[in-house]
mmCIF file of C-alpha atoms and ligand atoms in Angstrom:
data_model
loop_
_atom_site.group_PDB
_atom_site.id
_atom_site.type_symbol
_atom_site.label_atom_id
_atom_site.label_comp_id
_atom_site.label_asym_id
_atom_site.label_seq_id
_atom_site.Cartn_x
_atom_site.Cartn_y
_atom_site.Cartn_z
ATOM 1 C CA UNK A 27 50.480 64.668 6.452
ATOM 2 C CA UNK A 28 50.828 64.745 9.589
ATOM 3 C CA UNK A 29 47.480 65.522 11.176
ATOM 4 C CA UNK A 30 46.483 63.051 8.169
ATOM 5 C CA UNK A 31 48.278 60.002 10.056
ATOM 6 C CA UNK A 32 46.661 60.943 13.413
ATOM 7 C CA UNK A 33 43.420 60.956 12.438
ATOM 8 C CA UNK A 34 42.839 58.031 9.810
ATOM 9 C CA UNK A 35 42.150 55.343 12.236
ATOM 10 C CA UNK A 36 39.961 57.651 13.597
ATOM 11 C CA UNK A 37 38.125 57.797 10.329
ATOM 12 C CA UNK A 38 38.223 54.214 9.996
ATOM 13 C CA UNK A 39 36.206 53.864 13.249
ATOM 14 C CA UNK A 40 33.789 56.785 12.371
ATOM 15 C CA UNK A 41 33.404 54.774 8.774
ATOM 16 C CA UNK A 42 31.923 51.480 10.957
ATOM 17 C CA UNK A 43 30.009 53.590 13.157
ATOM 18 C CA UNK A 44 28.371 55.686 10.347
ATOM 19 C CA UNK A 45 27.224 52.329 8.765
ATOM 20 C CA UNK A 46 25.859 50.659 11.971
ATOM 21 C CA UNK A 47 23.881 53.481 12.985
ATOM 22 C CA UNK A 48 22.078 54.445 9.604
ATOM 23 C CA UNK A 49 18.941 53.069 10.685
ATOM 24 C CA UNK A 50 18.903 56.280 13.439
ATOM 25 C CA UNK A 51 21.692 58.286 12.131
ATOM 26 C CA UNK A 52 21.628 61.467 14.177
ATOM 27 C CA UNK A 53 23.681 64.679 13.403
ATOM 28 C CA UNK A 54 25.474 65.094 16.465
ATOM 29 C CA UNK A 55 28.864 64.861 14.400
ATOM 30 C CA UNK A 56 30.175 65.982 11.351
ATOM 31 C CA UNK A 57 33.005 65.208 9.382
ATOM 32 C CA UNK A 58 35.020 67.288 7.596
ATOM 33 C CA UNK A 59 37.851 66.995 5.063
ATOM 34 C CA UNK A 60 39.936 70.490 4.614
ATOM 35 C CA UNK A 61 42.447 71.759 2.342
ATOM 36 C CA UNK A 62 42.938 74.416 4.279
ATOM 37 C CA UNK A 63 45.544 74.656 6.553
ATOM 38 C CA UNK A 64 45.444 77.240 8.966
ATOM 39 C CA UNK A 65 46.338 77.066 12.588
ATOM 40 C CA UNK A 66 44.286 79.748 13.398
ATOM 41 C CA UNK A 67 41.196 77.520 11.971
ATOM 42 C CA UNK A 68 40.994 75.886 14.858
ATOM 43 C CA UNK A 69 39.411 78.601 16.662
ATOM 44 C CA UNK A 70 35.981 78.937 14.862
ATOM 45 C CA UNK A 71 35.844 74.493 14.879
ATOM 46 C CA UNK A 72 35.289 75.017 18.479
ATOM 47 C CA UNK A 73 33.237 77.709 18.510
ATOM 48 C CA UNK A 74 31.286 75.914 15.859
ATOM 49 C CA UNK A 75 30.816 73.304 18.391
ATOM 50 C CA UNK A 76 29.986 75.101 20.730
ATOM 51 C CA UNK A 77 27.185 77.052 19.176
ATOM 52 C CA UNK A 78 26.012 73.500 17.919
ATOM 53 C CA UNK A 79 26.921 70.652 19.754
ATOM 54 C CA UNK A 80 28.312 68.852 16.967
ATOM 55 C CA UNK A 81 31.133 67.267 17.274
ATOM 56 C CA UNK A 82 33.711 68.239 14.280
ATOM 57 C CA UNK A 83 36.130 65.020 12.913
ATOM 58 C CA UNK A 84 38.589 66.751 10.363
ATOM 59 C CA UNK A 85 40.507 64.937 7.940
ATOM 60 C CA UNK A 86 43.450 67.646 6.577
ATOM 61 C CA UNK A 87 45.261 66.448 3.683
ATOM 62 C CA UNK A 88 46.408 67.973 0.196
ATOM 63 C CA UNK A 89 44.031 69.004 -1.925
ATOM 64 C CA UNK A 90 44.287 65.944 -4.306
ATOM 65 C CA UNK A 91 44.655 63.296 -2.062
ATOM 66 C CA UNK A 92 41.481 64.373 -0.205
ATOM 67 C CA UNK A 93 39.732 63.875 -3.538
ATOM 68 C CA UNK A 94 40.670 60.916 -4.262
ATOM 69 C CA UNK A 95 40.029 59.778 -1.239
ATOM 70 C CA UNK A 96 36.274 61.436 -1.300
ATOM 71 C CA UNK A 97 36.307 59.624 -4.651
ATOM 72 C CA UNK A 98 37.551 56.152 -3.401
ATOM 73 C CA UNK A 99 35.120 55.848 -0.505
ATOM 74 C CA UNK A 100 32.110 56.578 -2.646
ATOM 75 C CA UNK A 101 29.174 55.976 -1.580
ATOM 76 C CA UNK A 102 30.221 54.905 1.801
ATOM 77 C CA UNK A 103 32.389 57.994 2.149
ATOM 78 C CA UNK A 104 32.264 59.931 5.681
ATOM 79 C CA UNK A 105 32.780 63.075 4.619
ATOM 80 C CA UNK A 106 30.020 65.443 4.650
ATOM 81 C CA UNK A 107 31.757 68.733 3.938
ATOM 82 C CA UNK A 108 35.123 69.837 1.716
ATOM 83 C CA UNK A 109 36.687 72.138 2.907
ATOM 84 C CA UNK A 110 39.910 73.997 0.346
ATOM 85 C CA UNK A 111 41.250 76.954 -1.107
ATOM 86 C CA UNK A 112 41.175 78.348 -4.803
ATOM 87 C CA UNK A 113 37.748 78.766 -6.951
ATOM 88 C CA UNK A 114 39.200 76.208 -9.800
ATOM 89 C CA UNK A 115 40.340 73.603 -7.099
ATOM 90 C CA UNK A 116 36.505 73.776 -5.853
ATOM 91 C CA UNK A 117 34.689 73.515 -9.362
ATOM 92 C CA UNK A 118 37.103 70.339 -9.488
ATOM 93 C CA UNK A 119 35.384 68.936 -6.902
ATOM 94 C CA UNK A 120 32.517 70.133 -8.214
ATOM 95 C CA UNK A 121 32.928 68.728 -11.759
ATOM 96 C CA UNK A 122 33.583 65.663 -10.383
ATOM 97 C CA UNK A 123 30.419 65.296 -8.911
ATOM 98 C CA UNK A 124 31.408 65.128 -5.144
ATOM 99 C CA UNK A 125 28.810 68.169 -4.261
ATOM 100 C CA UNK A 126 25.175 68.286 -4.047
ATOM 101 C CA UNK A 127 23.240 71.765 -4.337
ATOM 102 C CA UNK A 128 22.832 73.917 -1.334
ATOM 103 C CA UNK A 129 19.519 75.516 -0.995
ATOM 104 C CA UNK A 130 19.965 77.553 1.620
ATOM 105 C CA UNK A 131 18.086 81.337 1.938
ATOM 106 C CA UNK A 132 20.260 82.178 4.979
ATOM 107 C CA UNK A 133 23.537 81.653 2.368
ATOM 108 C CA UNK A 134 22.000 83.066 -0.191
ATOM 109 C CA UNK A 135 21.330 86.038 1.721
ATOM 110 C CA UNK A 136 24.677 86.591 3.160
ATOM 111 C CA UNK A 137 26.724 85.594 0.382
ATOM 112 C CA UNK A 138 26.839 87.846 -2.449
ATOM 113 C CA UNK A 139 25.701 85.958 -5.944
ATOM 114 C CA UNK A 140 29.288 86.409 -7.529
ATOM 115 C CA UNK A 141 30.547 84.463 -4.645
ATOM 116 C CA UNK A 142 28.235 81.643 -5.093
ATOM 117 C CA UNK A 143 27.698 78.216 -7.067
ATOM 118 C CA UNK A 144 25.025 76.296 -6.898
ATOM 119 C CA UNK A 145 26.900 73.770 -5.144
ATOM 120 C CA UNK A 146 29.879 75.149 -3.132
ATOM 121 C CA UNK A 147 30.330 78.830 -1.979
ATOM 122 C CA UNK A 148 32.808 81.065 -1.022
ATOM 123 C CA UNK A 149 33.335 82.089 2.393
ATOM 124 C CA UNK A 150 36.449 84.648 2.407
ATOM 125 C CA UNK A 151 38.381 86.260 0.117
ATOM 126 C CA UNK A 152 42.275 87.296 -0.422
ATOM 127 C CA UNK A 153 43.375 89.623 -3.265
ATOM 128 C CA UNK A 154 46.375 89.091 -5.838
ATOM 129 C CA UNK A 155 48.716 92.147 -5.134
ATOM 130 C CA UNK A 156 51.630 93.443 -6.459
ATOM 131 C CA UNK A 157 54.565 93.923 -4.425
ATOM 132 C CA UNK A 158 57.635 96.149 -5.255
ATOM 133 C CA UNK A 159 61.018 96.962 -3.976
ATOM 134 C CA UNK A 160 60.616 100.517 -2.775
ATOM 135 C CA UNK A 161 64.021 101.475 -3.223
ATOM 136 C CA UNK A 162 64.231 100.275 -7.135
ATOM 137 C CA UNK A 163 60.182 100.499 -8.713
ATOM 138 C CA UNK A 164 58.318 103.405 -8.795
ATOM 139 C CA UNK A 165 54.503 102.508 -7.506
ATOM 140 C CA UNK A 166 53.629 104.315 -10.792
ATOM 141 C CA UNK A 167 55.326 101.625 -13.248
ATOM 142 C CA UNK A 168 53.119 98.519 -11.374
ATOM 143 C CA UNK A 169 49.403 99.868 -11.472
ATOM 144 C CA UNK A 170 47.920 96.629 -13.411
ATOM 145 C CA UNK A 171 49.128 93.249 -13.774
ATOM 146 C CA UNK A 172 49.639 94.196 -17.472
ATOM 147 C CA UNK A 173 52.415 96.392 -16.193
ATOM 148 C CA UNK A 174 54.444 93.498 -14.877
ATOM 149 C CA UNK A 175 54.966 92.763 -18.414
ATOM 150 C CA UNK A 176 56.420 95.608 -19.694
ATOM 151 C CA UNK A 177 59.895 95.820 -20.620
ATOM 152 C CA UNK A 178 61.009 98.521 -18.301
ATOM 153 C CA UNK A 179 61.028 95.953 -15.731
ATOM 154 C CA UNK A 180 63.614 93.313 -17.659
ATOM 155 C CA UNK A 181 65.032 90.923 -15.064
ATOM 156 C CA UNK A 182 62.928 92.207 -12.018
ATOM 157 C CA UNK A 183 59.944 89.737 -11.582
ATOM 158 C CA UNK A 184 59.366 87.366 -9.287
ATOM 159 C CA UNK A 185 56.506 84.783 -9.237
ATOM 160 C CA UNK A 186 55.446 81.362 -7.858
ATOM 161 C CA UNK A 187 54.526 78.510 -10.767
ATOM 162 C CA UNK A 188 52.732 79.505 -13.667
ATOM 163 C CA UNK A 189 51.188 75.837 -12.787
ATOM 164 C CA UNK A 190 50.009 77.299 -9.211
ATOM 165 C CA UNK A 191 45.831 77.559 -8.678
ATOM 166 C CA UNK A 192 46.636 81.197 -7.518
ATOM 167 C CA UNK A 193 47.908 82.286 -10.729
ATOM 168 C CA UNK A 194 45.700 80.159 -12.995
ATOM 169 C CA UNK A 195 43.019 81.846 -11.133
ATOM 170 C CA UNK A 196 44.672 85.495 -12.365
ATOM 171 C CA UNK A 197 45.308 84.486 -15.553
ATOM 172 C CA UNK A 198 41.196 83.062 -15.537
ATOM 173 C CA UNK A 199 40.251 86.541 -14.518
ATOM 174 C CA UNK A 200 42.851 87.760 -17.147
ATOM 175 C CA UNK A 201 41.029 85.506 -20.202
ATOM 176 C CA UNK A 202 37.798 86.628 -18.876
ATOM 177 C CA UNK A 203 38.014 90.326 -19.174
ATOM 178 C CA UNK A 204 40.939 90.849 -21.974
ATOM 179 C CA UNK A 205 40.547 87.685 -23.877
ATOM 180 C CA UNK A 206 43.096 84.740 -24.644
ATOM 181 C CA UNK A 207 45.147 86.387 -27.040
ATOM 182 C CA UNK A 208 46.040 89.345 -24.605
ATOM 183 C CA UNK A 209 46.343 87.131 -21.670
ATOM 184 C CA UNK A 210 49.203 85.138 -23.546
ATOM 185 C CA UNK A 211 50.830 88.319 -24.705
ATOM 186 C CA UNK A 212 51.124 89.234 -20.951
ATOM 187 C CA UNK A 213 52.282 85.978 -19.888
ATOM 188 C CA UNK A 214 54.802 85.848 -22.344
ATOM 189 C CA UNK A 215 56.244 89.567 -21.578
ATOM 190 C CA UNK A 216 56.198 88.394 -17.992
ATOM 191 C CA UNK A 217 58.410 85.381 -18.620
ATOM 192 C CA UNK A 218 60.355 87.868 -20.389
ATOM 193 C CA UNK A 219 60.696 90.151 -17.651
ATOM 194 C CA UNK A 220 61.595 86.900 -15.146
ATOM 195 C CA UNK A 221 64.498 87.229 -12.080
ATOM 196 C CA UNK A 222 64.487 83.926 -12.046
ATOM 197 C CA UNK A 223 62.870 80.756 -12.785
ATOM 198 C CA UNK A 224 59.941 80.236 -10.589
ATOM 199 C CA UNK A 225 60.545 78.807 -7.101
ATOM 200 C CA UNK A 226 59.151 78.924 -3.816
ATOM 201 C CA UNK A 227 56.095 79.948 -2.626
ATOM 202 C CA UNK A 228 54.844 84.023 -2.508
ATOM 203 C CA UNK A 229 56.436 84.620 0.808
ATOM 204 C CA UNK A 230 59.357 83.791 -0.989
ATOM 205 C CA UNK A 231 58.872 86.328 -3.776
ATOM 206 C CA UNK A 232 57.969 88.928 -1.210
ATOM 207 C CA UNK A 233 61.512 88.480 0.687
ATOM 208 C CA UNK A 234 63.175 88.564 -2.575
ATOM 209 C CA UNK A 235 61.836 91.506 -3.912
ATOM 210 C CA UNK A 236 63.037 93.122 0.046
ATOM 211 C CA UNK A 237 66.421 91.703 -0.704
ATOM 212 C CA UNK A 238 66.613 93.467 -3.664
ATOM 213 C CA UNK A 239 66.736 89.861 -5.878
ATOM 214 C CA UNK A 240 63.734 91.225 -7.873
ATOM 215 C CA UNK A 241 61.747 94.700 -8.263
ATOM 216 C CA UNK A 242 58.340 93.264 -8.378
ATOM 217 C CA UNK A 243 56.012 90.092 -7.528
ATOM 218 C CA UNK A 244 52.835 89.161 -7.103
ATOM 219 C CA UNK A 245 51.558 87.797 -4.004
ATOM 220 C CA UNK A 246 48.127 86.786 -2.062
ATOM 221 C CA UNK A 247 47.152 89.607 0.245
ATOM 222 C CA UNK A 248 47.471 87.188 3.907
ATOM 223 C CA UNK A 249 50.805 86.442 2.898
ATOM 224 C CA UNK A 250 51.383 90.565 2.951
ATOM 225 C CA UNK A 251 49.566 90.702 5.973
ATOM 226 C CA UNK A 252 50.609 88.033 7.883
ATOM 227 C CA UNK A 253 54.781 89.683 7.640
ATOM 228 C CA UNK A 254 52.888 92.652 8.814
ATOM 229 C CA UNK A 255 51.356 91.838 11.912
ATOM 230 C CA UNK A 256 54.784 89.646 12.371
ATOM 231 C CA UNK A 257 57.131 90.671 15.506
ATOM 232 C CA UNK A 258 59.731 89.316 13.864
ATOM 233 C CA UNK A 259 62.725 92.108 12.758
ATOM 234 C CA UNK A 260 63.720 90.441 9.853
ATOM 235 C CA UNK A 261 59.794 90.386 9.354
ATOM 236 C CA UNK A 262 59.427 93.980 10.069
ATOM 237 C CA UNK A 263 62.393 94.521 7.746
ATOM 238 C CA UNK A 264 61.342 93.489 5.092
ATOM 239 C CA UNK A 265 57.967 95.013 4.745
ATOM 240 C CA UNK A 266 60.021 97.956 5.404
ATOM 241 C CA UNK A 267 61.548 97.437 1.874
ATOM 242 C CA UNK A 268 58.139 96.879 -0.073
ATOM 243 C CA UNK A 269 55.193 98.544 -1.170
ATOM 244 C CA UNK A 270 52.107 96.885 -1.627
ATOM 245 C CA UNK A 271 49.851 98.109 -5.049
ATOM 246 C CA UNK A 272 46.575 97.012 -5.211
ATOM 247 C CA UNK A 273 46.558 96.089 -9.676
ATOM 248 C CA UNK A 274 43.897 97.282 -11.934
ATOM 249 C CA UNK A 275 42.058 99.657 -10.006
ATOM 250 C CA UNK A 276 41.221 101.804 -12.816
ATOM 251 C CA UNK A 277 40.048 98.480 -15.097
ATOM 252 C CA UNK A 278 39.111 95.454 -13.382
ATOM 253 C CA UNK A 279 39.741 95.402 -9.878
ATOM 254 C CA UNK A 280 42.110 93.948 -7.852
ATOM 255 C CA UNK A 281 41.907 89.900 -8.741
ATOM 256 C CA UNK A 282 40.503 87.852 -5.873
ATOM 257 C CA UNK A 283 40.416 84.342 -4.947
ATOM 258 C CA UNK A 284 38.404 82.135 -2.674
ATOM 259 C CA UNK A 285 38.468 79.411 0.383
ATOM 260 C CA UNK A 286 35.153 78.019 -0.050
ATOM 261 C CA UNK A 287 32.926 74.521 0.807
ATOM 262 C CA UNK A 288 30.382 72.518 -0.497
ATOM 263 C CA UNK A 289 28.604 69.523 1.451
ATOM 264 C CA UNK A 290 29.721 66.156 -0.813
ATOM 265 C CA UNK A 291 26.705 64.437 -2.455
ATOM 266 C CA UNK A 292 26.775 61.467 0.075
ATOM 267 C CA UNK A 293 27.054 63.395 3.032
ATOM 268 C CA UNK A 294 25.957 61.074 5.679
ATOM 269 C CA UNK A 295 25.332 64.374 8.078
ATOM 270 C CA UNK A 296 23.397 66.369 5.873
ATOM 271 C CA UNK A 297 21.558 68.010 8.090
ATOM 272 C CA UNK A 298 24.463 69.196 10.135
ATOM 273 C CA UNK A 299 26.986 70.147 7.058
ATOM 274 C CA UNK A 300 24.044 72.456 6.287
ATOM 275 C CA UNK A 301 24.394 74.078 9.194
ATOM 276 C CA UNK A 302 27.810 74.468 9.389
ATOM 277 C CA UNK A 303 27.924 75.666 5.853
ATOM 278 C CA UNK A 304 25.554 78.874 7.560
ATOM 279 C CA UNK A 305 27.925 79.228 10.301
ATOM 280 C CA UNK A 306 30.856 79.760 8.016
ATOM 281 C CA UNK A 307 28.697 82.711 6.455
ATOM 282 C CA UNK A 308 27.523 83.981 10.476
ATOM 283 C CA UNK A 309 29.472 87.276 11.606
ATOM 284 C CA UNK A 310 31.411 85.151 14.014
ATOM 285 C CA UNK A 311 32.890 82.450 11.676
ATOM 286 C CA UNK A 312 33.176 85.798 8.967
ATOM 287 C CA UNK A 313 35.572 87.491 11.912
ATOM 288 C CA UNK A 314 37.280 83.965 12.271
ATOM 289 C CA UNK A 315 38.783 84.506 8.480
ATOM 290 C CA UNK A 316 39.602 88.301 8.780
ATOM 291 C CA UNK A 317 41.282 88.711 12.080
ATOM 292 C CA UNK A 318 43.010 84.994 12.134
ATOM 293 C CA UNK A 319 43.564 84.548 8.727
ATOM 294 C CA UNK A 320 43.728 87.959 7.074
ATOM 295 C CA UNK A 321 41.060 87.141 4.747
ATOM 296 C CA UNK A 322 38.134 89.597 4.019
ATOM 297 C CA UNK A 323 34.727 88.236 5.076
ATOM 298 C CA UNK A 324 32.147 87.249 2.077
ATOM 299 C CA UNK A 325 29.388 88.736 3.740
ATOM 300 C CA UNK A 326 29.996 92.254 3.336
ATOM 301 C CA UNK A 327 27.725 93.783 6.521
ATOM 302 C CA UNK A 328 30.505 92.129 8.672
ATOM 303 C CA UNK A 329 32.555 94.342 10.889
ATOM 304 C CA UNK A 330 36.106 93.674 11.446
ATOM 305 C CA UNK A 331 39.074 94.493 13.661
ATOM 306 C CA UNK A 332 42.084 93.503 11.816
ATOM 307 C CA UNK A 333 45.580 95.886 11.750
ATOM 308 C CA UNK A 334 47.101 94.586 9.076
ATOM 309 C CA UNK A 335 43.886 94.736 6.716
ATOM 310 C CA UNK A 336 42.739 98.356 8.158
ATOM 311 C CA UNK A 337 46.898 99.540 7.534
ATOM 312 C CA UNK A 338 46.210 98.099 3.525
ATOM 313 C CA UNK A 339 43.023 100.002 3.034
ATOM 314 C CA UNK A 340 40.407 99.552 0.699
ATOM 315 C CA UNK A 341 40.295 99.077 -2.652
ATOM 316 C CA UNK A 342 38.030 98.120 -5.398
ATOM 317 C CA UNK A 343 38.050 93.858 -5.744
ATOM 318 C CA UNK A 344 36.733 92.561 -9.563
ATOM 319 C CA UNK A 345 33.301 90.964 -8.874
ATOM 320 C CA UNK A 346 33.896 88.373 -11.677
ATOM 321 C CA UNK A 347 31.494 85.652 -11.316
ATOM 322 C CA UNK A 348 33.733 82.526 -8.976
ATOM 323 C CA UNK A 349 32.223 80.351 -11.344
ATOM 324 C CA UNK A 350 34.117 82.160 -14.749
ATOM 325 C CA UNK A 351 37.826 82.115 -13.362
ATOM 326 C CA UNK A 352 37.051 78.223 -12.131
ATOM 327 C CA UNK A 353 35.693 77.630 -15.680
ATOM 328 C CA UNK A 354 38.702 79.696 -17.359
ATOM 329 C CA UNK A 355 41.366 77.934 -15.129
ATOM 330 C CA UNK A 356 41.955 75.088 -17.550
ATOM 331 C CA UNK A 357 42.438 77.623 -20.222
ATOM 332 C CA UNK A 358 44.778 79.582 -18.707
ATOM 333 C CA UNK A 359 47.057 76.740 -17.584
ATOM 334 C CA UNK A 360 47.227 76.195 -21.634
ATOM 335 C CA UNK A 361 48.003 79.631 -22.402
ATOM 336 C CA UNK A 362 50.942 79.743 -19.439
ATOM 337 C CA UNK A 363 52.282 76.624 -20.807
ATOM 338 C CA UNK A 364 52.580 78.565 -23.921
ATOM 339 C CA UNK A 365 53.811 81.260 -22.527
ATOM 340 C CA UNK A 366 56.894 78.917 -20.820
ATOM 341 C CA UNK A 367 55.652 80.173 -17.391
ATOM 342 C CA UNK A 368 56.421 76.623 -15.816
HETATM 343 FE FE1 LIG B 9 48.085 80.363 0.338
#
């Protein structure tokens, strides 16, 4: 909200000085709303300039207010690019109309298909892990996110909002490959299994399951990462206390999400949002996500030099389509609500 304050008279001006200049509207700027809030962002912006000589005004604000806002301005809207996080919070966007397609060969080269729409795409990734409480779990008893649900582990789960894009996006992937039915069994024997009523973010759940307030929880993979590469003692300590599973390796995969962009149908710097929309899939922008943000790179030539990623190894990711768990999300908010995972 902050950075939002600072910069709307800014986008005011930019608004008047878009309109003026249509006549000979060059592409020496570019305007950019983002969801995503990472300080470490900044770095590839520059560089981005740099490479370019575009100038980069970016509007940060919550996801919703940044659509409405896209919304509100219509056709006389500044923004040529959204930024945000979460495949369902882009085929929003999407559904609402605010992209235009991308026809792009260099994107559709580097990005694999699965991580594509035809209007937005996905440039990094971050996995839904299981954590557990060394000292209480076995590794053995959390292999799949069905496992969270089994009785065994009464009164030892942990987990952010039911209502949260992250786990509407699992329980998406969850509809997609075991159907509704089984995805609301699981939800239910989850709530079952509860610690507590959902609070807090997953860095929460992580340092609850090291304090021994919960066994298990599931958490984004930066999150994990990010406590890793932490200097921090009481950081240190607690991934001391956890281990890190990656779920479903013998079924599914490991469930991933998505930050991804698409250039909004009005773009008034179409020319330049396509360009930047290639940068975010170049090997420098790709390094960008993995070593400042703990994110693996969508394009999957790209070499990176991350501790915290090597120290979690590989594993094997679902390749679900981005497009299923966005079109599943609405479904699985239903089923949760069923469920009573509020
Ligand atoms: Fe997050």
């Amino acid at each position: 909200m902050q950075h939002m304050a600072r910069l709307l008279p800014r986008l005011a001006t930019l608004t008047v000085i878009a309109l003026a200049c249509q006549a000979h509207a060059d592409d020496k700027v570019l305007n950019i709303y983002s969801a995503r809030h990472y300080q470490t962002d900044d770095a590839f912006y520059a560089d981005f300039t740099k490479q370019t000589g575009i100038r980069i005004n970016r509007l940060d604000g919550k996801e919703d207010e940044l659509l409405e806002r896209i919304k509100n301005e219509g056709a006389r809207s500044p923004a040529d690019i959204l930024i945000t996080v979460d495949a369902a919070r882009l085929a929003i966007a999407d559904e609402a109309g605010l992209f235009q397609p991308i026809q792009s060969k260099v994107l559709a080269q580097r990005i694999p298909a699965h991580l594509r729409a035809p209007n937005w795409i996905a440039f990094s990734t971050r996995a839904r892990v299981i954590v557990y409480n060394k000292a209480n779990v076995k590794a053995e008893w959390v292999q799949t996110y069905g496992d969270l649900a089994h009785p065994r582990l009464k009164g030892q789960v942990c987990v952010r909002s039911g209502s949260h894009p992250y786990n509407l996006s699992l329980g998406a992937a969850f509809i997609a490959h075991d159907g509704e039915q089984q995805a609301e069994a699981w939800a239910r024997g989850l709530v079952q299994n509860f610690a507590r009523a959902p609070k807090g973010g997953d860095t929460d759940q992580i340092k609850a399951v090291a304090a021994g307030e919960c066994g298990v929880a599931i958490s984004n993979s930066y999150y994990l990462a990010r406590l890793m590469r932490s200097t921090k003692p009481e950081d240190q300590k607690v991934m001391d206390a956890v281990g890190i599973v990656w779920p479903n390796q013998a079924t599914w995969g490991t469930h991933i999400n998505v930050s991804g962009a698409g250039i909004i149908k009005t773009a008034p710097n179409r020319e330049a949002a396509l360009k930047f929309m290639e940068y975010l899939a170049s090997d420098k922008a790709q390094a960008y996500f993995a070593d400042g943000n703990n994110e693996w790179p969508a394009v999957p030539s790209v070499k990176i030099d991350n501790p915290a990623l090597k120290a979690m190894g590989a594993f094997r990711a679902d390749t679900l389509p981005v497009t299923q768990l966005a079109r599943n999300a609405a479904r699985a908010q239903k089923v949760f609500d069923r469920a009573g995972w509020r």
